Coordinates of C-alpha atoms in Angstrom, one line a residue:
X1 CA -83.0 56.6 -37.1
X2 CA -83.2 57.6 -41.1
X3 CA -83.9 61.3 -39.8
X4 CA -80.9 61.7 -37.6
X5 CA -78.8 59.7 -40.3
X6 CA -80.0 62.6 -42.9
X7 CA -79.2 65.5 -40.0
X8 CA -76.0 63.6 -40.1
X9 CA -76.0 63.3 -36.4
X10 CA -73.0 60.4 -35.6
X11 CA -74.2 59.4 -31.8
X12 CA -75.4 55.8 -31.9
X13 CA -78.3 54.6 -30.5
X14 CA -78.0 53.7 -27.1
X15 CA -76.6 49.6 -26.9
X16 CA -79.7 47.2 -26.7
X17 CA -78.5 43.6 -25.3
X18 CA -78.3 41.1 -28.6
X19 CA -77.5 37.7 -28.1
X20 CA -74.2 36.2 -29.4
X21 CA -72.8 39.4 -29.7
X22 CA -69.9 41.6 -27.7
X23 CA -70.8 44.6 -26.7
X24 CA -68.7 47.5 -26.2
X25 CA -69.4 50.6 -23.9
X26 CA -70.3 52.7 -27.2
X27 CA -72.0 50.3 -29.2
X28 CA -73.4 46.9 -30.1
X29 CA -74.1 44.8 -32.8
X30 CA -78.1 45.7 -32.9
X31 CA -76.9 49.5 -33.7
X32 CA -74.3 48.5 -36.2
X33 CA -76.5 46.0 -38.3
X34 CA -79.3 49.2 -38.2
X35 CA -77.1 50.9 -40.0
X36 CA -76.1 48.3 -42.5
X37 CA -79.4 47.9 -43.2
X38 CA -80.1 51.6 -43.5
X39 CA -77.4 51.7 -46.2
X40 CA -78.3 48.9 -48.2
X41 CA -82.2 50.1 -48.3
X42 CA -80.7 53.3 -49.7
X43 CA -78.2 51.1 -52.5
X44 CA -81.5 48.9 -53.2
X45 CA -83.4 52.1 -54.0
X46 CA -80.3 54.1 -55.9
X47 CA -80.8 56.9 -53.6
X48 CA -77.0 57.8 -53.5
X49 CA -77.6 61.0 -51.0
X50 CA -79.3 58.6 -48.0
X51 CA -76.5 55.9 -49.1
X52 CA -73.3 58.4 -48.6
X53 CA -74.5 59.7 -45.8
X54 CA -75.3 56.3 -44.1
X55 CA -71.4 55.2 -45.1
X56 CA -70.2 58.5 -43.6
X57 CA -71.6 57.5 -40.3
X58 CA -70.6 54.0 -40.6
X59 CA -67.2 55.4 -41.3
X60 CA -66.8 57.1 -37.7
X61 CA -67.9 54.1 -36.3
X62 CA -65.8 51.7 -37.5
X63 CA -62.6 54.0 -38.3
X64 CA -60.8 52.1 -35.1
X65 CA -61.7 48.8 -36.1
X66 CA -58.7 49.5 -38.9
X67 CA -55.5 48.7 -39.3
X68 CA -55.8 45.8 -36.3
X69 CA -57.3 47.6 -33.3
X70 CA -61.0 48.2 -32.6
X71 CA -63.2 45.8 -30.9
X72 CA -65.0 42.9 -32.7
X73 CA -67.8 45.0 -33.8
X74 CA -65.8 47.4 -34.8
X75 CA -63.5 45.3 -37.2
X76 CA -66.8 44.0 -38.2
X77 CA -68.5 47.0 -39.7
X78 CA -65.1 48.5 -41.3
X79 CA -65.2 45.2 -43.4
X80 CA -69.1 45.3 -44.4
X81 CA -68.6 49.0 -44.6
X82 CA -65.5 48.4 -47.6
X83 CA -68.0 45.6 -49.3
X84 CA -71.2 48.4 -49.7
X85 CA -68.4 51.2 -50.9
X86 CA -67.4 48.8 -53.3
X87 CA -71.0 47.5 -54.1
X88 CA -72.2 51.9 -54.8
X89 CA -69.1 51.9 -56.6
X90 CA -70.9 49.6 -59.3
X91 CA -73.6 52.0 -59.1
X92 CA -71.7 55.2 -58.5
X93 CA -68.1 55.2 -59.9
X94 CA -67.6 58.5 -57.6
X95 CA -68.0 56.3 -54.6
X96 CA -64.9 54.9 -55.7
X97 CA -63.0 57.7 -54.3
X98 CA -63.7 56.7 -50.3
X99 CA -60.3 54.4 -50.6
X100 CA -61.8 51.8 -48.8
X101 CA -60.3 48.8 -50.2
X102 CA -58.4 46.8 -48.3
X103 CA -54.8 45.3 -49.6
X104 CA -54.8 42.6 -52.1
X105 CA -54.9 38.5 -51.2
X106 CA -51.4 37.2 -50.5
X107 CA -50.0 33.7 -51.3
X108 CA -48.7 31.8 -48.8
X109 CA -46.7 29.1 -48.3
X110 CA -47.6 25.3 -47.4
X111 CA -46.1 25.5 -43.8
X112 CA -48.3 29.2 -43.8
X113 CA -51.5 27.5 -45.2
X114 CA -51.7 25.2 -42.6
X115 CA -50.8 27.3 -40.1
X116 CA -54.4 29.1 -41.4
X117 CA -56.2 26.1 -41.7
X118 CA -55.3 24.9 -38.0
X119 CA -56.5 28.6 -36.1
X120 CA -59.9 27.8 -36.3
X121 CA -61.9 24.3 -37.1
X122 CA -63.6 25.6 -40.1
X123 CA -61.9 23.2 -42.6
X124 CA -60.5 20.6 -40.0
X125 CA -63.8 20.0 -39.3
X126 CA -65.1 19.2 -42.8
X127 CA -61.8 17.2 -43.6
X128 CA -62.0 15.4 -40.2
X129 CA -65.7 14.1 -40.8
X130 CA -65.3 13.7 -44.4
X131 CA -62.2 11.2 -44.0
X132 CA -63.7 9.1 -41.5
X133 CA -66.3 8.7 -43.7
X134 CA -64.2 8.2 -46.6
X135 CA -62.5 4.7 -44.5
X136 CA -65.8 3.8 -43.0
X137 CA -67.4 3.3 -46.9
X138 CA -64.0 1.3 -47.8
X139 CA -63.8 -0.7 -44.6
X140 CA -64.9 -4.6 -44.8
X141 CA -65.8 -4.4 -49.0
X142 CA -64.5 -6.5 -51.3
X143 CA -63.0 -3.0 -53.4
X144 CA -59.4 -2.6 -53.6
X145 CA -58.9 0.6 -55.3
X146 CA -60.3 4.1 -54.0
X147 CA -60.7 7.1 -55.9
X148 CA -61.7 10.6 -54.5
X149 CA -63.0 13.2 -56.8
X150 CA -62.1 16.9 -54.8
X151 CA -63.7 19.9 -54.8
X152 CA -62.4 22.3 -52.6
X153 CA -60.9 25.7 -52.0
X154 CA -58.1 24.3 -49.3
X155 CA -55.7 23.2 -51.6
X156 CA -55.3 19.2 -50.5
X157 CA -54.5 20.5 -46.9
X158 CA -57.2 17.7 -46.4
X159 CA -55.6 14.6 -48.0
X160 CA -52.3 14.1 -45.9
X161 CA -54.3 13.3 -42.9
X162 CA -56.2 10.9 -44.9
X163 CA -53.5 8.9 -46.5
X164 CA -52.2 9.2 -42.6
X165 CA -54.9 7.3 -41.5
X166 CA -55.2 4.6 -44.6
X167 CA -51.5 3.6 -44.0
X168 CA -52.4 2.8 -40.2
X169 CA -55.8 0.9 -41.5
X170 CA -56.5 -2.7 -39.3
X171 CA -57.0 -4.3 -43.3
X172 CA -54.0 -2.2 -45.2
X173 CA -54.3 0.5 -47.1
X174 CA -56.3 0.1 -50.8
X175 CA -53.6 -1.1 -53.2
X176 CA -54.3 1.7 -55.0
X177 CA -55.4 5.7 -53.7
X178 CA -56.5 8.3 -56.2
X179 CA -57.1 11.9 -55.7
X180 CA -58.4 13.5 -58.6
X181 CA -58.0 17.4 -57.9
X182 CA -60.5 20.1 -60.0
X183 CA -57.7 22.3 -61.4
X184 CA -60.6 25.1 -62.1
X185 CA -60.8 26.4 -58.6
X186 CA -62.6 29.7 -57.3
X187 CA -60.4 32.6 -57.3
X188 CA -61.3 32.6 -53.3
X189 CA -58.8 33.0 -50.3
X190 CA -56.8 31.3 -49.7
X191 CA -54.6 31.5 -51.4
X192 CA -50.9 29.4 -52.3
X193 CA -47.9 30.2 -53.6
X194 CA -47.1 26.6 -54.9
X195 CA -48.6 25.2 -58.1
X196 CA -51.1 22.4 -58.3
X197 CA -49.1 20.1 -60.0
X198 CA -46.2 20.7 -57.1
X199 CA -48.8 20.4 -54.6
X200 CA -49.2 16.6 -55.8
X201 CA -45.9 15.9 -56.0
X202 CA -45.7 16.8 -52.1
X203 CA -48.8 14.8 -51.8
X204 CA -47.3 11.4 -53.7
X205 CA -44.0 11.3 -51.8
X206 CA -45.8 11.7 -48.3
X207 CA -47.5 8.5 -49.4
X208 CA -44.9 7.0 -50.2
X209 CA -43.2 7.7 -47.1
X210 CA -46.2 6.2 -46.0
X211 CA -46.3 3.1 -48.2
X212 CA -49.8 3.8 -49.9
X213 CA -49.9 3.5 -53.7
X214 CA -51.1 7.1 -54.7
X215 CA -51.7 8.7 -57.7
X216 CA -52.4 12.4 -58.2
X217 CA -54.6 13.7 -61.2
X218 CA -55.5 17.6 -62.0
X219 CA -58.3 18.0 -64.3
X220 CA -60.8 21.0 -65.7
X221 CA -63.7 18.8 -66.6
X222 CA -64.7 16.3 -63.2
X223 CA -67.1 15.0 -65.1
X224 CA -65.3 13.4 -67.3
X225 CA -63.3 10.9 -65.6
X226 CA -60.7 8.1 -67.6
X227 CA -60.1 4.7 -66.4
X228 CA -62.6 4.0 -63.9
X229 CA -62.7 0.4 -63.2
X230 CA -65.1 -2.2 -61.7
X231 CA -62.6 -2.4 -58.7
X232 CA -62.7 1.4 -57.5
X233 CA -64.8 3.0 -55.0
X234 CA -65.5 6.3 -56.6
X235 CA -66.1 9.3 -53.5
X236 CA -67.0 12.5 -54.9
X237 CA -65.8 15.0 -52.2
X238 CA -67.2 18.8 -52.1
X239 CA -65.6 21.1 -49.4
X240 CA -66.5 24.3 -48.8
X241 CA -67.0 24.5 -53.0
X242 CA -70.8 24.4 -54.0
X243 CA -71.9 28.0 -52.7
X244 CA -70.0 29.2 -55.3
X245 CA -71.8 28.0 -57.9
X246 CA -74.3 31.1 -59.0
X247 CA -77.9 29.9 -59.0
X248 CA -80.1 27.5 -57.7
X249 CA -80.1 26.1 -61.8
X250 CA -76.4 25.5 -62.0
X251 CA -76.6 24.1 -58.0
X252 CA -78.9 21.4 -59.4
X253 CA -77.3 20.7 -62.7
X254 CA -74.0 20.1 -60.9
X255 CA -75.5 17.7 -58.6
X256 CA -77.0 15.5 -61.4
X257 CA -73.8 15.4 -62.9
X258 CA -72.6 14.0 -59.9
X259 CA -75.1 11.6 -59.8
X260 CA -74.2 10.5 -63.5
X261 CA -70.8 9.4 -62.0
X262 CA -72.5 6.8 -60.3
X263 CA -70.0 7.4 -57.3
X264 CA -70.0 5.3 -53.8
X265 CA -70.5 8.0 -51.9
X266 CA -70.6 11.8 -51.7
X267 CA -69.7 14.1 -49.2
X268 CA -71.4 17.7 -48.8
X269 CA -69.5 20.0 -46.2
X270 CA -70.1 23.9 -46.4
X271 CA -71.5 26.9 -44.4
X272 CA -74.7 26.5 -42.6
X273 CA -76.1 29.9 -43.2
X274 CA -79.1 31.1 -45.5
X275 CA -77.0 34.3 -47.5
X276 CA -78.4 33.8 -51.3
X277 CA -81.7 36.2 -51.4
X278 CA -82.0 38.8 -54.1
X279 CA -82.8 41.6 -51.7
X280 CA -79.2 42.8 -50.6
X281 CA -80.7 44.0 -47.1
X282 CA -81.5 40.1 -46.3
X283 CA -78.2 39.3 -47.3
X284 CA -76.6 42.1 -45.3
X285 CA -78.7 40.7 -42.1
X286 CA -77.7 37.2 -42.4
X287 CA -74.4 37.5 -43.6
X288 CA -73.4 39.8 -40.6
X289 CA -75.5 37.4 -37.8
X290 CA -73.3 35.0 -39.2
X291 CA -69.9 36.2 -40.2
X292 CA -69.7 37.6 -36.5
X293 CA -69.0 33.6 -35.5
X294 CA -65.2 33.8 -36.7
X295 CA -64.6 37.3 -35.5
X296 CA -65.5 36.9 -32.5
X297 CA -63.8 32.8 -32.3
X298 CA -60.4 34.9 -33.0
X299 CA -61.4 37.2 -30.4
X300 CA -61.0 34.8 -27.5
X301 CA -57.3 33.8 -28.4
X302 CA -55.5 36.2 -30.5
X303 CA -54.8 39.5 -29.7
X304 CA -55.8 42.6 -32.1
X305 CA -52.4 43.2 -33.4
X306 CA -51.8 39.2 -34.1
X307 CA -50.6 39.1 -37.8
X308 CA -52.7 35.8 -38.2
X309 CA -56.1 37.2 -36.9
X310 CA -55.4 40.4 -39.2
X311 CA -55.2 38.5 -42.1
X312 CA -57.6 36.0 -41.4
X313 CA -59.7 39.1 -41.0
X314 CA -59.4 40.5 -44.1
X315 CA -59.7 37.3 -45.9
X316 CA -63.7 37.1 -44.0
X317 CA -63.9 40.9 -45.3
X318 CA -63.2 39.9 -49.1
X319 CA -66.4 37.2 -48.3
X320 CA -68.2 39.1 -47.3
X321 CA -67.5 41.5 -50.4
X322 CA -68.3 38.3 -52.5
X323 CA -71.6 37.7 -50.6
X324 CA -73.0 41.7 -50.5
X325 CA -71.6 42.1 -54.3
X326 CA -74.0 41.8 -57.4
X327 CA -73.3 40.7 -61.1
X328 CA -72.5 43.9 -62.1
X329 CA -69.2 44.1 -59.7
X330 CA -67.6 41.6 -62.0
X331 CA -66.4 39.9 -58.3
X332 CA -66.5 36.1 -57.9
X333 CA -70.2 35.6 -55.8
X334 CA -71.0 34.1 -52.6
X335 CA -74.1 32.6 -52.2
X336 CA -74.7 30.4 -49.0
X337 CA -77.4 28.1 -48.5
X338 CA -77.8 26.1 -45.2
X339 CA -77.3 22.4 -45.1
X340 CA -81.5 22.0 -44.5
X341 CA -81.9 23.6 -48.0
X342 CA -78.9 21.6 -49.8
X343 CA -80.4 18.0 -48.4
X344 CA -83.8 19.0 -50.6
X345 CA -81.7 19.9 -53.5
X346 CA -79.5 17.0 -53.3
X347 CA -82.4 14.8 -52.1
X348 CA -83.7 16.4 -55.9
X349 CA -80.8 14.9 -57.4
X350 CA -81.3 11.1 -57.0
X351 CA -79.2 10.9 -53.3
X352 CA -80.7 9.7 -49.9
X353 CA -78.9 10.8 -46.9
X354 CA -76.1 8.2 -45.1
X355 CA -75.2 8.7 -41.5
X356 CA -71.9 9.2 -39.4
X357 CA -70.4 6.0 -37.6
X358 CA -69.9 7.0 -33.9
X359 CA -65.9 6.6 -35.3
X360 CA -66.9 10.0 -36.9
X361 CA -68.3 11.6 -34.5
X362 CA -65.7 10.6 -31.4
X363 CA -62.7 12.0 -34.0
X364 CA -64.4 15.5 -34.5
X365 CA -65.0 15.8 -30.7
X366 CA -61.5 15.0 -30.4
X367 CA -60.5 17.9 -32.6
X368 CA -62.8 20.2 -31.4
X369 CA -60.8 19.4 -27.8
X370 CA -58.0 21.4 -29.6
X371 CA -59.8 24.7 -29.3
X372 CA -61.7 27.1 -28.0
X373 CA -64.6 25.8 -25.5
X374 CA -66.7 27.5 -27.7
X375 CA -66.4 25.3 -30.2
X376 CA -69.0 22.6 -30.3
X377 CA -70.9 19.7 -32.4
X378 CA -74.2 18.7 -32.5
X379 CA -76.1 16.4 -34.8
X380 CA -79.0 18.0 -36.6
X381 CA -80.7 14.4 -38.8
X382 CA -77.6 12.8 -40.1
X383 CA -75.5 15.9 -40.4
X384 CA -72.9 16.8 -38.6
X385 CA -72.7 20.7 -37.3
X386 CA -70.2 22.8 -36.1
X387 CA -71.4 25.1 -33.5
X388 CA -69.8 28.3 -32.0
X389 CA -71.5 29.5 -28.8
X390 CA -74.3 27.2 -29.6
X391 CA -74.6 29.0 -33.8
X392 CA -74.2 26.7 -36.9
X393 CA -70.9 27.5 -38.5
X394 CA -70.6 24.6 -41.2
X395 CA -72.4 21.8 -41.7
X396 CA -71.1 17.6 -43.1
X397 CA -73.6 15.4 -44.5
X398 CA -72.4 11.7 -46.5
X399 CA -74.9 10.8 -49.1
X400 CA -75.6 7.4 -51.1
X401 CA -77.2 6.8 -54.7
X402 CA -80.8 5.8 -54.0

């Protein structure tokens, strides 16, 4: 292929049948992820000639996959093709001049965020598991305050169904429930036009419409956390939030922090997908084998013009900037891990893993009945895994002090 690519010849190999992939009458996902891989062997070894001509190529095959139309490949390669312009343009400022870069982030409003959160099960299923998991460790103890540490990227979209479900508890809700929110959040769609601080003020009057005694705290530093008492169940909740964190050195010191806390319980829910080598053509590989999963779940319901799947779209191509970019970009990074590799670290850390009550597992199916028949659940251990088409999409794991 590299000698055609260099004669600049544009026809595409002929389609060879992948599994878990569409495939068009032009092209496929096999050819597609050849040429990804072509251009990021050409970025790893600065060769900027091999690199341009690659992207000019790419560029004819995913030119319809703009502005909304194109199949699911081809929406797929425009994205990973703006993520390696931008990625030579570290290397190459002239590559800069491609105008490739999609249109910024918008905020969005409550009603508008959970409008996103509800298309596919990507959150609802971490915030489904993790809540039932959250009553299950209160249920039957002799503790009568709860206190939830969050990290997340969903801006509480998680908690009203929780305080939901505490106010309809067979014992009564705790006489006390607090959220304590990490105010330091990665700059990472999406994103709200609502301040935190407003945010918990929605948050304490829905619990009082609700009769549970709430209290809402924002802080920068977790880790150091004011009036704990003997009567609180502390439950450190991370959603969606620790493949952010840079390297496996601050993955690990952030977990013995956690430890320190000496909570009840903590709850690990994030993308089961191995996207963290050094070598950007591994990352290119995995991250497109898995990013396909959401393009192709908003495939089977929304059509190519739908405002929702556009921007949902283009939120999935800013990840996969974040995952493809290096340190020199001066771009928030990406790096995914799957949940196998997180229970060692965490296992590191001073935690043995807990299981999901069948209570758990019944509510997720139930969600998951509000979707797509791809949609599925297995159990892999004691995790809990979101499947699309039989894939791992996220993973939700409860884990105990040992």
């Amino acid at each position: 292929m590299k000698a055609n690519l260099r004669n600049n010849n544009t026809t595409p190999p002929q389609p060879l049948p992948i599994r878990g992939c569409h495939v068009s009458t032009t092209l496929d996902c096999s050819c597609i992820e050849k040429l990804l891989l072509h251009c990021s062997a050409a970025l790893e070894a600065a060769d900027a000639t091999v690199a341009q001509q690659v992207m000019w190529v790419l560029n004819n095959v995913a030119s319809s996959g703009d502005g909304g139309s194109g199949d699911t490949n081809q929406r797929l390669a425009s994205w990973f093709l703006r993520a390696l312009v931008s990625r030579a343009a570290a290397l190459w400022p002239t590559f800069s001049s491609l105008g490739l870069s999609g249109p910024p982030a918008r905020s969005m409003s409550i009603t508008e965020l959970a409008g996103y959160v509800d298309l596919l099960p990507w959150h609802r299923f971490g915030f489904c598991a993790a809540n039932r998991a959250i009553i299950d460790a209160i249920s039957g103890g002799d503790h009568n305050n709860l206190h939830v540490l969050d990290f997340g990227v969903a801006h509480c979209m998680q908690w009203p169904t929780l305080i939901d479900s505490l106010s309809k508890h067979t014992n009564g809700p705790p006489l006390r429930l607090r959220i304590t929110v990490v105010s330091d959040r990665p700059p990472v769609p999406p994103f709200l036009d609502v301040p935190l601080n407003e945010v918990g003020v929605r948050l304490t009057n829905f619990a009082r419409s609700r009769g549970v005694p709430f209290e809402f705290c924002a802080t920068s530093n977790p880790f150091i956390l004011d009036d704990n008492d003997d009567d609180e169940v502390l439950i450190v909740n991370c959603q969606n939030w620790l493949r952010y964190l840079p390297d496996s050195s601050a993955r690990d010191g952030f977990l013995e922090k956690v430890r320190k806390l000496g909570p009840e319980l903590v709850i690990v829910v994030d993308e089961d997908s191995n996207v963290d080598s050094r070598s950007l053509q591994k990352r290119v590989s995995e991250c497109f084998n898995y990013v396909w999963i959401p393009f192709d779940a908003l495939e089977t319901f929304l059509a190519k013009d739908d405002e929702r799947r556009i921007e949902y779209e283009a939120d999935l191509g800013r990840k996969i900037e974040c995952v493809i970019g290096s340190s020199r970009d001066g771009r928030w990074m990406e790096r995914l891990e799957s949940g196998a590799r997180w229970a060692e670290r965490i296992r590191r850390a001073g935690f043995e893993r807990a299981a999901f009550g069948e209570g758990a597992v019944e509510e997720v199916k139930g969600l998951l009945g509000e979707h797509a028949s791809g949609w599925g659940m297995k159990r892999e251990e004691d995790m809990l895994v979101l499947t699309w088409k039989g894939h791992n999409s996220v993973f939700a794991s409860v884990w105990v002090p040992c």
